[in-house]
Coordinates of N, CA and C in Angstrom, one line a residue:
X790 N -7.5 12.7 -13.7 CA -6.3 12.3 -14.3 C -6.6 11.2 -15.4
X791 N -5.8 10.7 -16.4 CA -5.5 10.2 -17.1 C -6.3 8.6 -16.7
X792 N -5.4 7.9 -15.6 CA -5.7 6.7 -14.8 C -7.2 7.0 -14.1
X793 N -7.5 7.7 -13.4 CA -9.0 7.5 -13.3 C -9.8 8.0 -14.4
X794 N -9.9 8.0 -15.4 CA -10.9 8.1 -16.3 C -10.4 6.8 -17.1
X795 N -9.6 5.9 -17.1 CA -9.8 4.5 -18.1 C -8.5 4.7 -18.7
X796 N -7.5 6.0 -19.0 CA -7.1 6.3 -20.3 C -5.5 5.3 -19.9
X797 N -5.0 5.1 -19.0 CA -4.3 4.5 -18.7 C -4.6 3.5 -17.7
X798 N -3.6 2.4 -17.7 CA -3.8 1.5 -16.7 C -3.5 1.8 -15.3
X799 N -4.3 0.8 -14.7 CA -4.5 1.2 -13.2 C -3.0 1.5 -12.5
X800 N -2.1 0.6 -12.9 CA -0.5 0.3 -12.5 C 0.5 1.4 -13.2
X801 N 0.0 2.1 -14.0 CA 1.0 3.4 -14.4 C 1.3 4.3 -13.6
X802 N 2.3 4.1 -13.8 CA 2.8 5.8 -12.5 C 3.1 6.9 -13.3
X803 N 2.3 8.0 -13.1 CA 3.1 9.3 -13.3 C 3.2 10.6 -12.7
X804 N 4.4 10.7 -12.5 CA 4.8 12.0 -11.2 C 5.5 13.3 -12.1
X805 N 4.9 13.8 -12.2 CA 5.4 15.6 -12.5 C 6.7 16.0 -11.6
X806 N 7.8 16.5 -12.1 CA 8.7 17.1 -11.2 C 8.9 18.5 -11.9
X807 N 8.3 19.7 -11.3 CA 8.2 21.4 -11.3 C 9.8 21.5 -11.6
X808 N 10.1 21.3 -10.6 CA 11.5 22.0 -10.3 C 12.9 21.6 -11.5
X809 N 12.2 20.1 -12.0 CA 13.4 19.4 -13.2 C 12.5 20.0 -14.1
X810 N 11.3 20.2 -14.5 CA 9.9 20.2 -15.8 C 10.1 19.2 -16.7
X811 N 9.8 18.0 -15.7 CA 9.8 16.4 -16.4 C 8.9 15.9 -16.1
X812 N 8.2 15.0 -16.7 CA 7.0 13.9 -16.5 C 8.0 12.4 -16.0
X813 N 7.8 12.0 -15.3 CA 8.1 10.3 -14.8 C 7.0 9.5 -15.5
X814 N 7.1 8.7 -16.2 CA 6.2 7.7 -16.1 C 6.6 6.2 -16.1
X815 N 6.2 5.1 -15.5 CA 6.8 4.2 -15.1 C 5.3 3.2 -14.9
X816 N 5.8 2.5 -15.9 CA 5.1 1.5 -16.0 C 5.6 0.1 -16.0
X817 N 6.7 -0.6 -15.3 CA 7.5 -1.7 -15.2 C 7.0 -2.5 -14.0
X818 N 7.1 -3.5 -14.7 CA 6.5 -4.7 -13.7 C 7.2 -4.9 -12.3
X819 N 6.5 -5.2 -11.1 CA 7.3 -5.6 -10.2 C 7.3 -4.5 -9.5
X820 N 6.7 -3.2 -9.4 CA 7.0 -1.7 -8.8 C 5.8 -2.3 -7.5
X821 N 6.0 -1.6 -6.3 CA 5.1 -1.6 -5.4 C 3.7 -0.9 -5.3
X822 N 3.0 -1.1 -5.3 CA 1.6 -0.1 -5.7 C 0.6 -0.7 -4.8
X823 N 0.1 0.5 -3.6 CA -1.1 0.1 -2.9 C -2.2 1.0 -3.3
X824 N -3.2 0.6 -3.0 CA -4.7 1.6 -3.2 C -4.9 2.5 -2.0
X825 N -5.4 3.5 -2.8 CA -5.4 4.5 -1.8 C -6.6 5.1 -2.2
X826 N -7.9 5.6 -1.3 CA -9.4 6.1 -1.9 C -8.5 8.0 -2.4
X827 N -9.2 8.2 -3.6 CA -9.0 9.3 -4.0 C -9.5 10.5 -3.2
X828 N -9.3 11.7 -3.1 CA -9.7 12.6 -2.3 C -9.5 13.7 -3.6
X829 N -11.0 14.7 -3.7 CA -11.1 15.7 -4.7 C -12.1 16.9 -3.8
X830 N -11.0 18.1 -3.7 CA -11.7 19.0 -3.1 C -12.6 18.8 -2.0
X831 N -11.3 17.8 -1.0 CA -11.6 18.0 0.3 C -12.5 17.0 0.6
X832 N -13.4 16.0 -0.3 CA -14.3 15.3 -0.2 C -14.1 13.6 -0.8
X833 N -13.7 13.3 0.2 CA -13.2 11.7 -0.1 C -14.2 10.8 -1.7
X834 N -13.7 10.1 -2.5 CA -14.5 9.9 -3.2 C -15.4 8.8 -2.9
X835 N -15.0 7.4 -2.2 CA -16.0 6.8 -1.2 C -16.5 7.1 -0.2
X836 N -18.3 6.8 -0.3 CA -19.3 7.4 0.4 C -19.5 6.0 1.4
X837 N -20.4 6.3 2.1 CA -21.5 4.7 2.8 C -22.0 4.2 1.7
X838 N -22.6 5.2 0.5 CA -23.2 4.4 -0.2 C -22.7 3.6 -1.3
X839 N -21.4 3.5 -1.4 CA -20.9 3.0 -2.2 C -20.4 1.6 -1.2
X840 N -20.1 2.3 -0.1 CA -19.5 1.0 1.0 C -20.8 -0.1 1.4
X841 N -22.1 0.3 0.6 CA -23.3 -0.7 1.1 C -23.7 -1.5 0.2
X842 N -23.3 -0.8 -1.3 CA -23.5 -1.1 -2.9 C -22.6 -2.3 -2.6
X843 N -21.1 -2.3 -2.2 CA -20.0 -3.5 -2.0 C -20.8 -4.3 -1.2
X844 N -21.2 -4.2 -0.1 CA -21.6 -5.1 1.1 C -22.7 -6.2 0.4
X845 N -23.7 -5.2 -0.2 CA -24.7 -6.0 -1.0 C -24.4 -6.7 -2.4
X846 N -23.2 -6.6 -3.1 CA -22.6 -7.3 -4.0 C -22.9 -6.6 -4.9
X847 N -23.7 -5.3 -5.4 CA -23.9 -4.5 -6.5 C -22.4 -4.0 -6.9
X848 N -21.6 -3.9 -5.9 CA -20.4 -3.0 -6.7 C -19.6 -4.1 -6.3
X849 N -18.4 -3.9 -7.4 CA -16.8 -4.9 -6.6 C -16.0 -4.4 -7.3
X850 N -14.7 -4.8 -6.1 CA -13.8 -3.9 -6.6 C -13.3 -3.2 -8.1
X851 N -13.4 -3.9 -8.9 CA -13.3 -3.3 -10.3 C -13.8 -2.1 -10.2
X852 N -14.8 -2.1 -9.9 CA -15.7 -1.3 -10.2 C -15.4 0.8 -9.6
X853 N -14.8 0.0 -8.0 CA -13.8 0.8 -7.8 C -13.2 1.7 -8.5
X854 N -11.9 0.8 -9.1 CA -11.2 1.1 -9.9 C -11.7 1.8 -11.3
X855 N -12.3 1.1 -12.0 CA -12.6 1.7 -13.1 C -13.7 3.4 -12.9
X856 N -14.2 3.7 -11.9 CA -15.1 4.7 -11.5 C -14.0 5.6 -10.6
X857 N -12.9 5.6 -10.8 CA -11.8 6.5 -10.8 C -12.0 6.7 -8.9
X858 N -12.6 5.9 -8.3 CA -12.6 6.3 -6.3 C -11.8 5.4 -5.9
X859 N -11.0 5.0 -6.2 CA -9.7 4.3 -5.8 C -8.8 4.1 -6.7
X860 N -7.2 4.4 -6.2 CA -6.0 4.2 -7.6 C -4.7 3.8 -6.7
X861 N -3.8 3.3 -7.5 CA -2.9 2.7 -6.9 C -1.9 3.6 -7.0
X862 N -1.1 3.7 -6.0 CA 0.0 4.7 -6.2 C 1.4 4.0 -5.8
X863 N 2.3 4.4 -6.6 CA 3.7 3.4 -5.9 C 4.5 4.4 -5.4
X864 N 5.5 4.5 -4.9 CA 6.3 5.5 -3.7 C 6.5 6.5 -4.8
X865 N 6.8 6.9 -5.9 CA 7.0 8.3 -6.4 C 6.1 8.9 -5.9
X866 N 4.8 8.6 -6.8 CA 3.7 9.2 -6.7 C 3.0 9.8 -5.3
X867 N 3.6 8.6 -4.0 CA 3.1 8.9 -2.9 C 3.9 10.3 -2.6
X868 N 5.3 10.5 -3.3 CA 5.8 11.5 -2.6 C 5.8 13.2 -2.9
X869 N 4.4 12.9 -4.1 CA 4.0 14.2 -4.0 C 2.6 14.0 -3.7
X870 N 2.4 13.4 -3.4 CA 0.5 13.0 -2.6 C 0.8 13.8 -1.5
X871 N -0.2 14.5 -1.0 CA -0.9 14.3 0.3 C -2.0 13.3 1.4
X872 N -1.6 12.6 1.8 CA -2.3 11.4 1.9 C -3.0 11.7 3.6
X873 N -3.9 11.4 3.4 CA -4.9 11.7 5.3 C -5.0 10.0 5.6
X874 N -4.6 9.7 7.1 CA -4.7 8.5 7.4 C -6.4 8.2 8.1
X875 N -6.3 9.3 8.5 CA -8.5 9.4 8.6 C -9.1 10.1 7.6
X876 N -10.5 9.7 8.0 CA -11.3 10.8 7.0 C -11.3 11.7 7.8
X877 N -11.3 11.8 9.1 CA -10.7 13.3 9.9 C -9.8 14.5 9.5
X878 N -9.2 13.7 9.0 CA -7.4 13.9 8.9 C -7.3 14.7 7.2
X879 N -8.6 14.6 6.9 CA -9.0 15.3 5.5 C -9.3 16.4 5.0
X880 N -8.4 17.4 4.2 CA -8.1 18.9 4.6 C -8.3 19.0 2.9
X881 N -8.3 20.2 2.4 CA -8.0 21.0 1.1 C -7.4 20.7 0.1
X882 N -6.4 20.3 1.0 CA -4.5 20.2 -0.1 C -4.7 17.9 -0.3
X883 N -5.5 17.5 0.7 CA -5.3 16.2 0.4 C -6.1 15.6 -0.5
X884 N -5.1 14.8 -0.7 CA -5.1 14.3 -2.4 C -5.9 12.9 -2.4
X885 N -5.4 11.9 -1.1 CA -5.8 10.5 -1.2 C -6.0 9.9 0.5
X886 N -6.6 9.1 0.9 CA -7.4 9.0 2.2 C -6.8 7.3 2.4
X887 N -6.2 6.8 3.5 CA -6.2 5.3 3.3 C -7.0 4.8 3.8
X888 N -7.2 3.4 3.3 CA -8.7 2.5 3.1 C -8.9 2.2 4.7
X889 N -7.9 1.9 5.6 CA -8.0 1.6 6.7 C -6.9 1.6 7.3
X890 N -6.3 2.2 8.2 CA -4.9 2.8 9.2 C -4.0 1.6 8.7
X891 N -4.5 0.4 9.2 CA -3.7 -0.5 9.0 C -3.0 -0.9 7.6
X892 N -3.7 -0.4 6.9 CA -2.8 -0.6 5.4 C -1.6 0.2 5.3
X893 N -1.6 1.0 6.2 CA 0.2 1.5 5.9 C 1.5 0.6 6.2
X894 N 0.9 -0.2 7.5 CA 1.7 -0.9 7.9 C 2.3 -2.5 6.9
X895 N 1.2 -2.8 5.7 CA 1.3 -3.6 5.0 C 1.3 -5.2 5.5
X896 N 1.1 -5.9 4.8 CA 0.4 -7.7 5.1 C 0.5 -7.9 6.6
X897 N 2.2 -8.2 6.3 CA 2.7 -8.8 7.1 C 2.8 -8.2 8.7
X898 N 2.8 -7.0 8.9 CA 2.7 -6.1 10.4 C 1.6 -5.8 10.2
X899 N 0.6 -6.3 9.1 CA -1.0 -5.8 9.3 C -1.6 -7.1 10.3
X900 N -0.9 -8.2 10.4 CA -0.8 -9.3 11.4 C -0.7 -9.1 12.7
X901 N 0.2 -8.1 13.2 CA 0.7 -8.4 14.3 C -0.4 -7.6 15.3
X902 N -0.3 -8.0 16.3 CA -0.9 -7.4 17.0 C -1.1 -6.6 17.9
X903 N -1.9 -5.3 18.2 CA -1.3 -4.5 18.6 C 0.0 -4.0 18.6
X904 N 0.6 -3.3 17.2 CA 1.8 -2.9 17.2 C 2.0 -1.6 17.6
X905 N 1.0 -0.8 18.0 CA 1.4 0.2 18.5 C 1.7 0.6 20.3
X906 N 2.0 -0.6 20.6 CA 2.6 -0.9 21.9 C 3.6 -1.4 21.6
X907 N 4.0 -1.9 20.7 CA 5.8 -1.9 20.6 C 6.9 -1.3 20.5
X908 N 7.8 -1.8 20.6 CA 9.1 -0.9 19.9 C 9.1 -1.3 18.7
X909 N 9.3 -0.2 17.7 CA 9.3 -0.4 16.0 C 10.5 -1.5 16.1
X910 N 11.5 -1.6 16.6 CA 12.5 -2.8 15.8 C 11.7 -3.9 16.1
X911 N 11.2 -4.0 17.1 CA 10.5 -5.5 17.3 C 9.1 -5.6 16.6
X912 N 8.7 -4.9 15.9 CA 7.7 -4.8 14.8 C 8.6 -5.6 13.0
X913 N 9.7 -4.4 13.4 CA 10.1 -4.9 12.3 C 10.9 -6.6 12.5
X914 N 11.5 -6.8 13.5 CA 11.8 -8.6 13.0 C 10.5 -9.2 13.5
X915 N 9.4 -8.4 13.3 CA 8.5 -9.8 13.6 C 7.6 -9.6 11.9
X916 N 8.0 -8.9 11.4 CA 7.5 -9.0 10.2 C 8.5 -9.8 9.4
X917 N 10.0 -9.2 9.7 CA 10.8 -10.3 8.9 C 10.4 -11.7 9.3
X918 N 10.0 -12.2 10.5 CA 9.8 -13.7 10.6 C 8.9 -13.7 9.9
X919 N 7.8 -13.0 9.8 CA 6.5 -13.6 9.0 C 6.5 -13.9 7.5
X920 N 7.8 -13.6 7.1 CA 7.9 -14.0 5.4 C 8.2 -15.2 5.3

């Protein structure tokens, strides 16, 4: 795409809709946008070796980004993604892989502990406390 090769900025959104034959594009400040590792033909685009290149300080996140193996997507875009929450979970049709389970849940329930022994309401007011 356009955003992993440089040509647009990392924070641009654009979602295709078939069915209207319209382009979205949205680039306004303030939109929510998390990273998500790219997936092309079934094969995640972060390796080990890129995860050791980071460890050892050769690569950083920019670098990421600019080398098109990570992009930010904001809810349009997620809603024509196919997104795998493992690299297990990584099939043909998927588009983008998340960095770690926990990032769906976002900052503030990325805090809590053990949330998957909760009841989701009590997930959710304990994230509203946390703001």
């Amino acid at each position: 795409t356009l955003r992993r090769c440089g040509r647009l900025g990392e924070f641009v959104s654009v979602q295709l809709h078939p069915t209207q034959r319209t382009v979205h594009i949205a680039a306004d400040a303030g939109r929510v946008c998390r990273p998500l590792i790219v997936v092309e033909d079934g094969v995640p685009a972060v390796t080990p070796v890129h995860m050791s290149e980071l460890a050892e300080g050769v690569r950083d996140w920019q670098d990421f980004i600019r080398e098109g193996l990570i992009e930010y997507l904001d809810v349009n875009e997620e809603n024509s993604s196919e997104i795998a929450l493992y690299e297990r979970d990584v099939h043909a049709d998927t588009t983008h892989l998340e960095i770690d389970p926990l990032t769906i849940l976002g900052v503030c329930a990325g805090l809590i502990p053990y949330p998957h022994h909760n009841q989701s309401p009590r997930n959710t007011y304990q994230c509203a406390m946390g703001k």
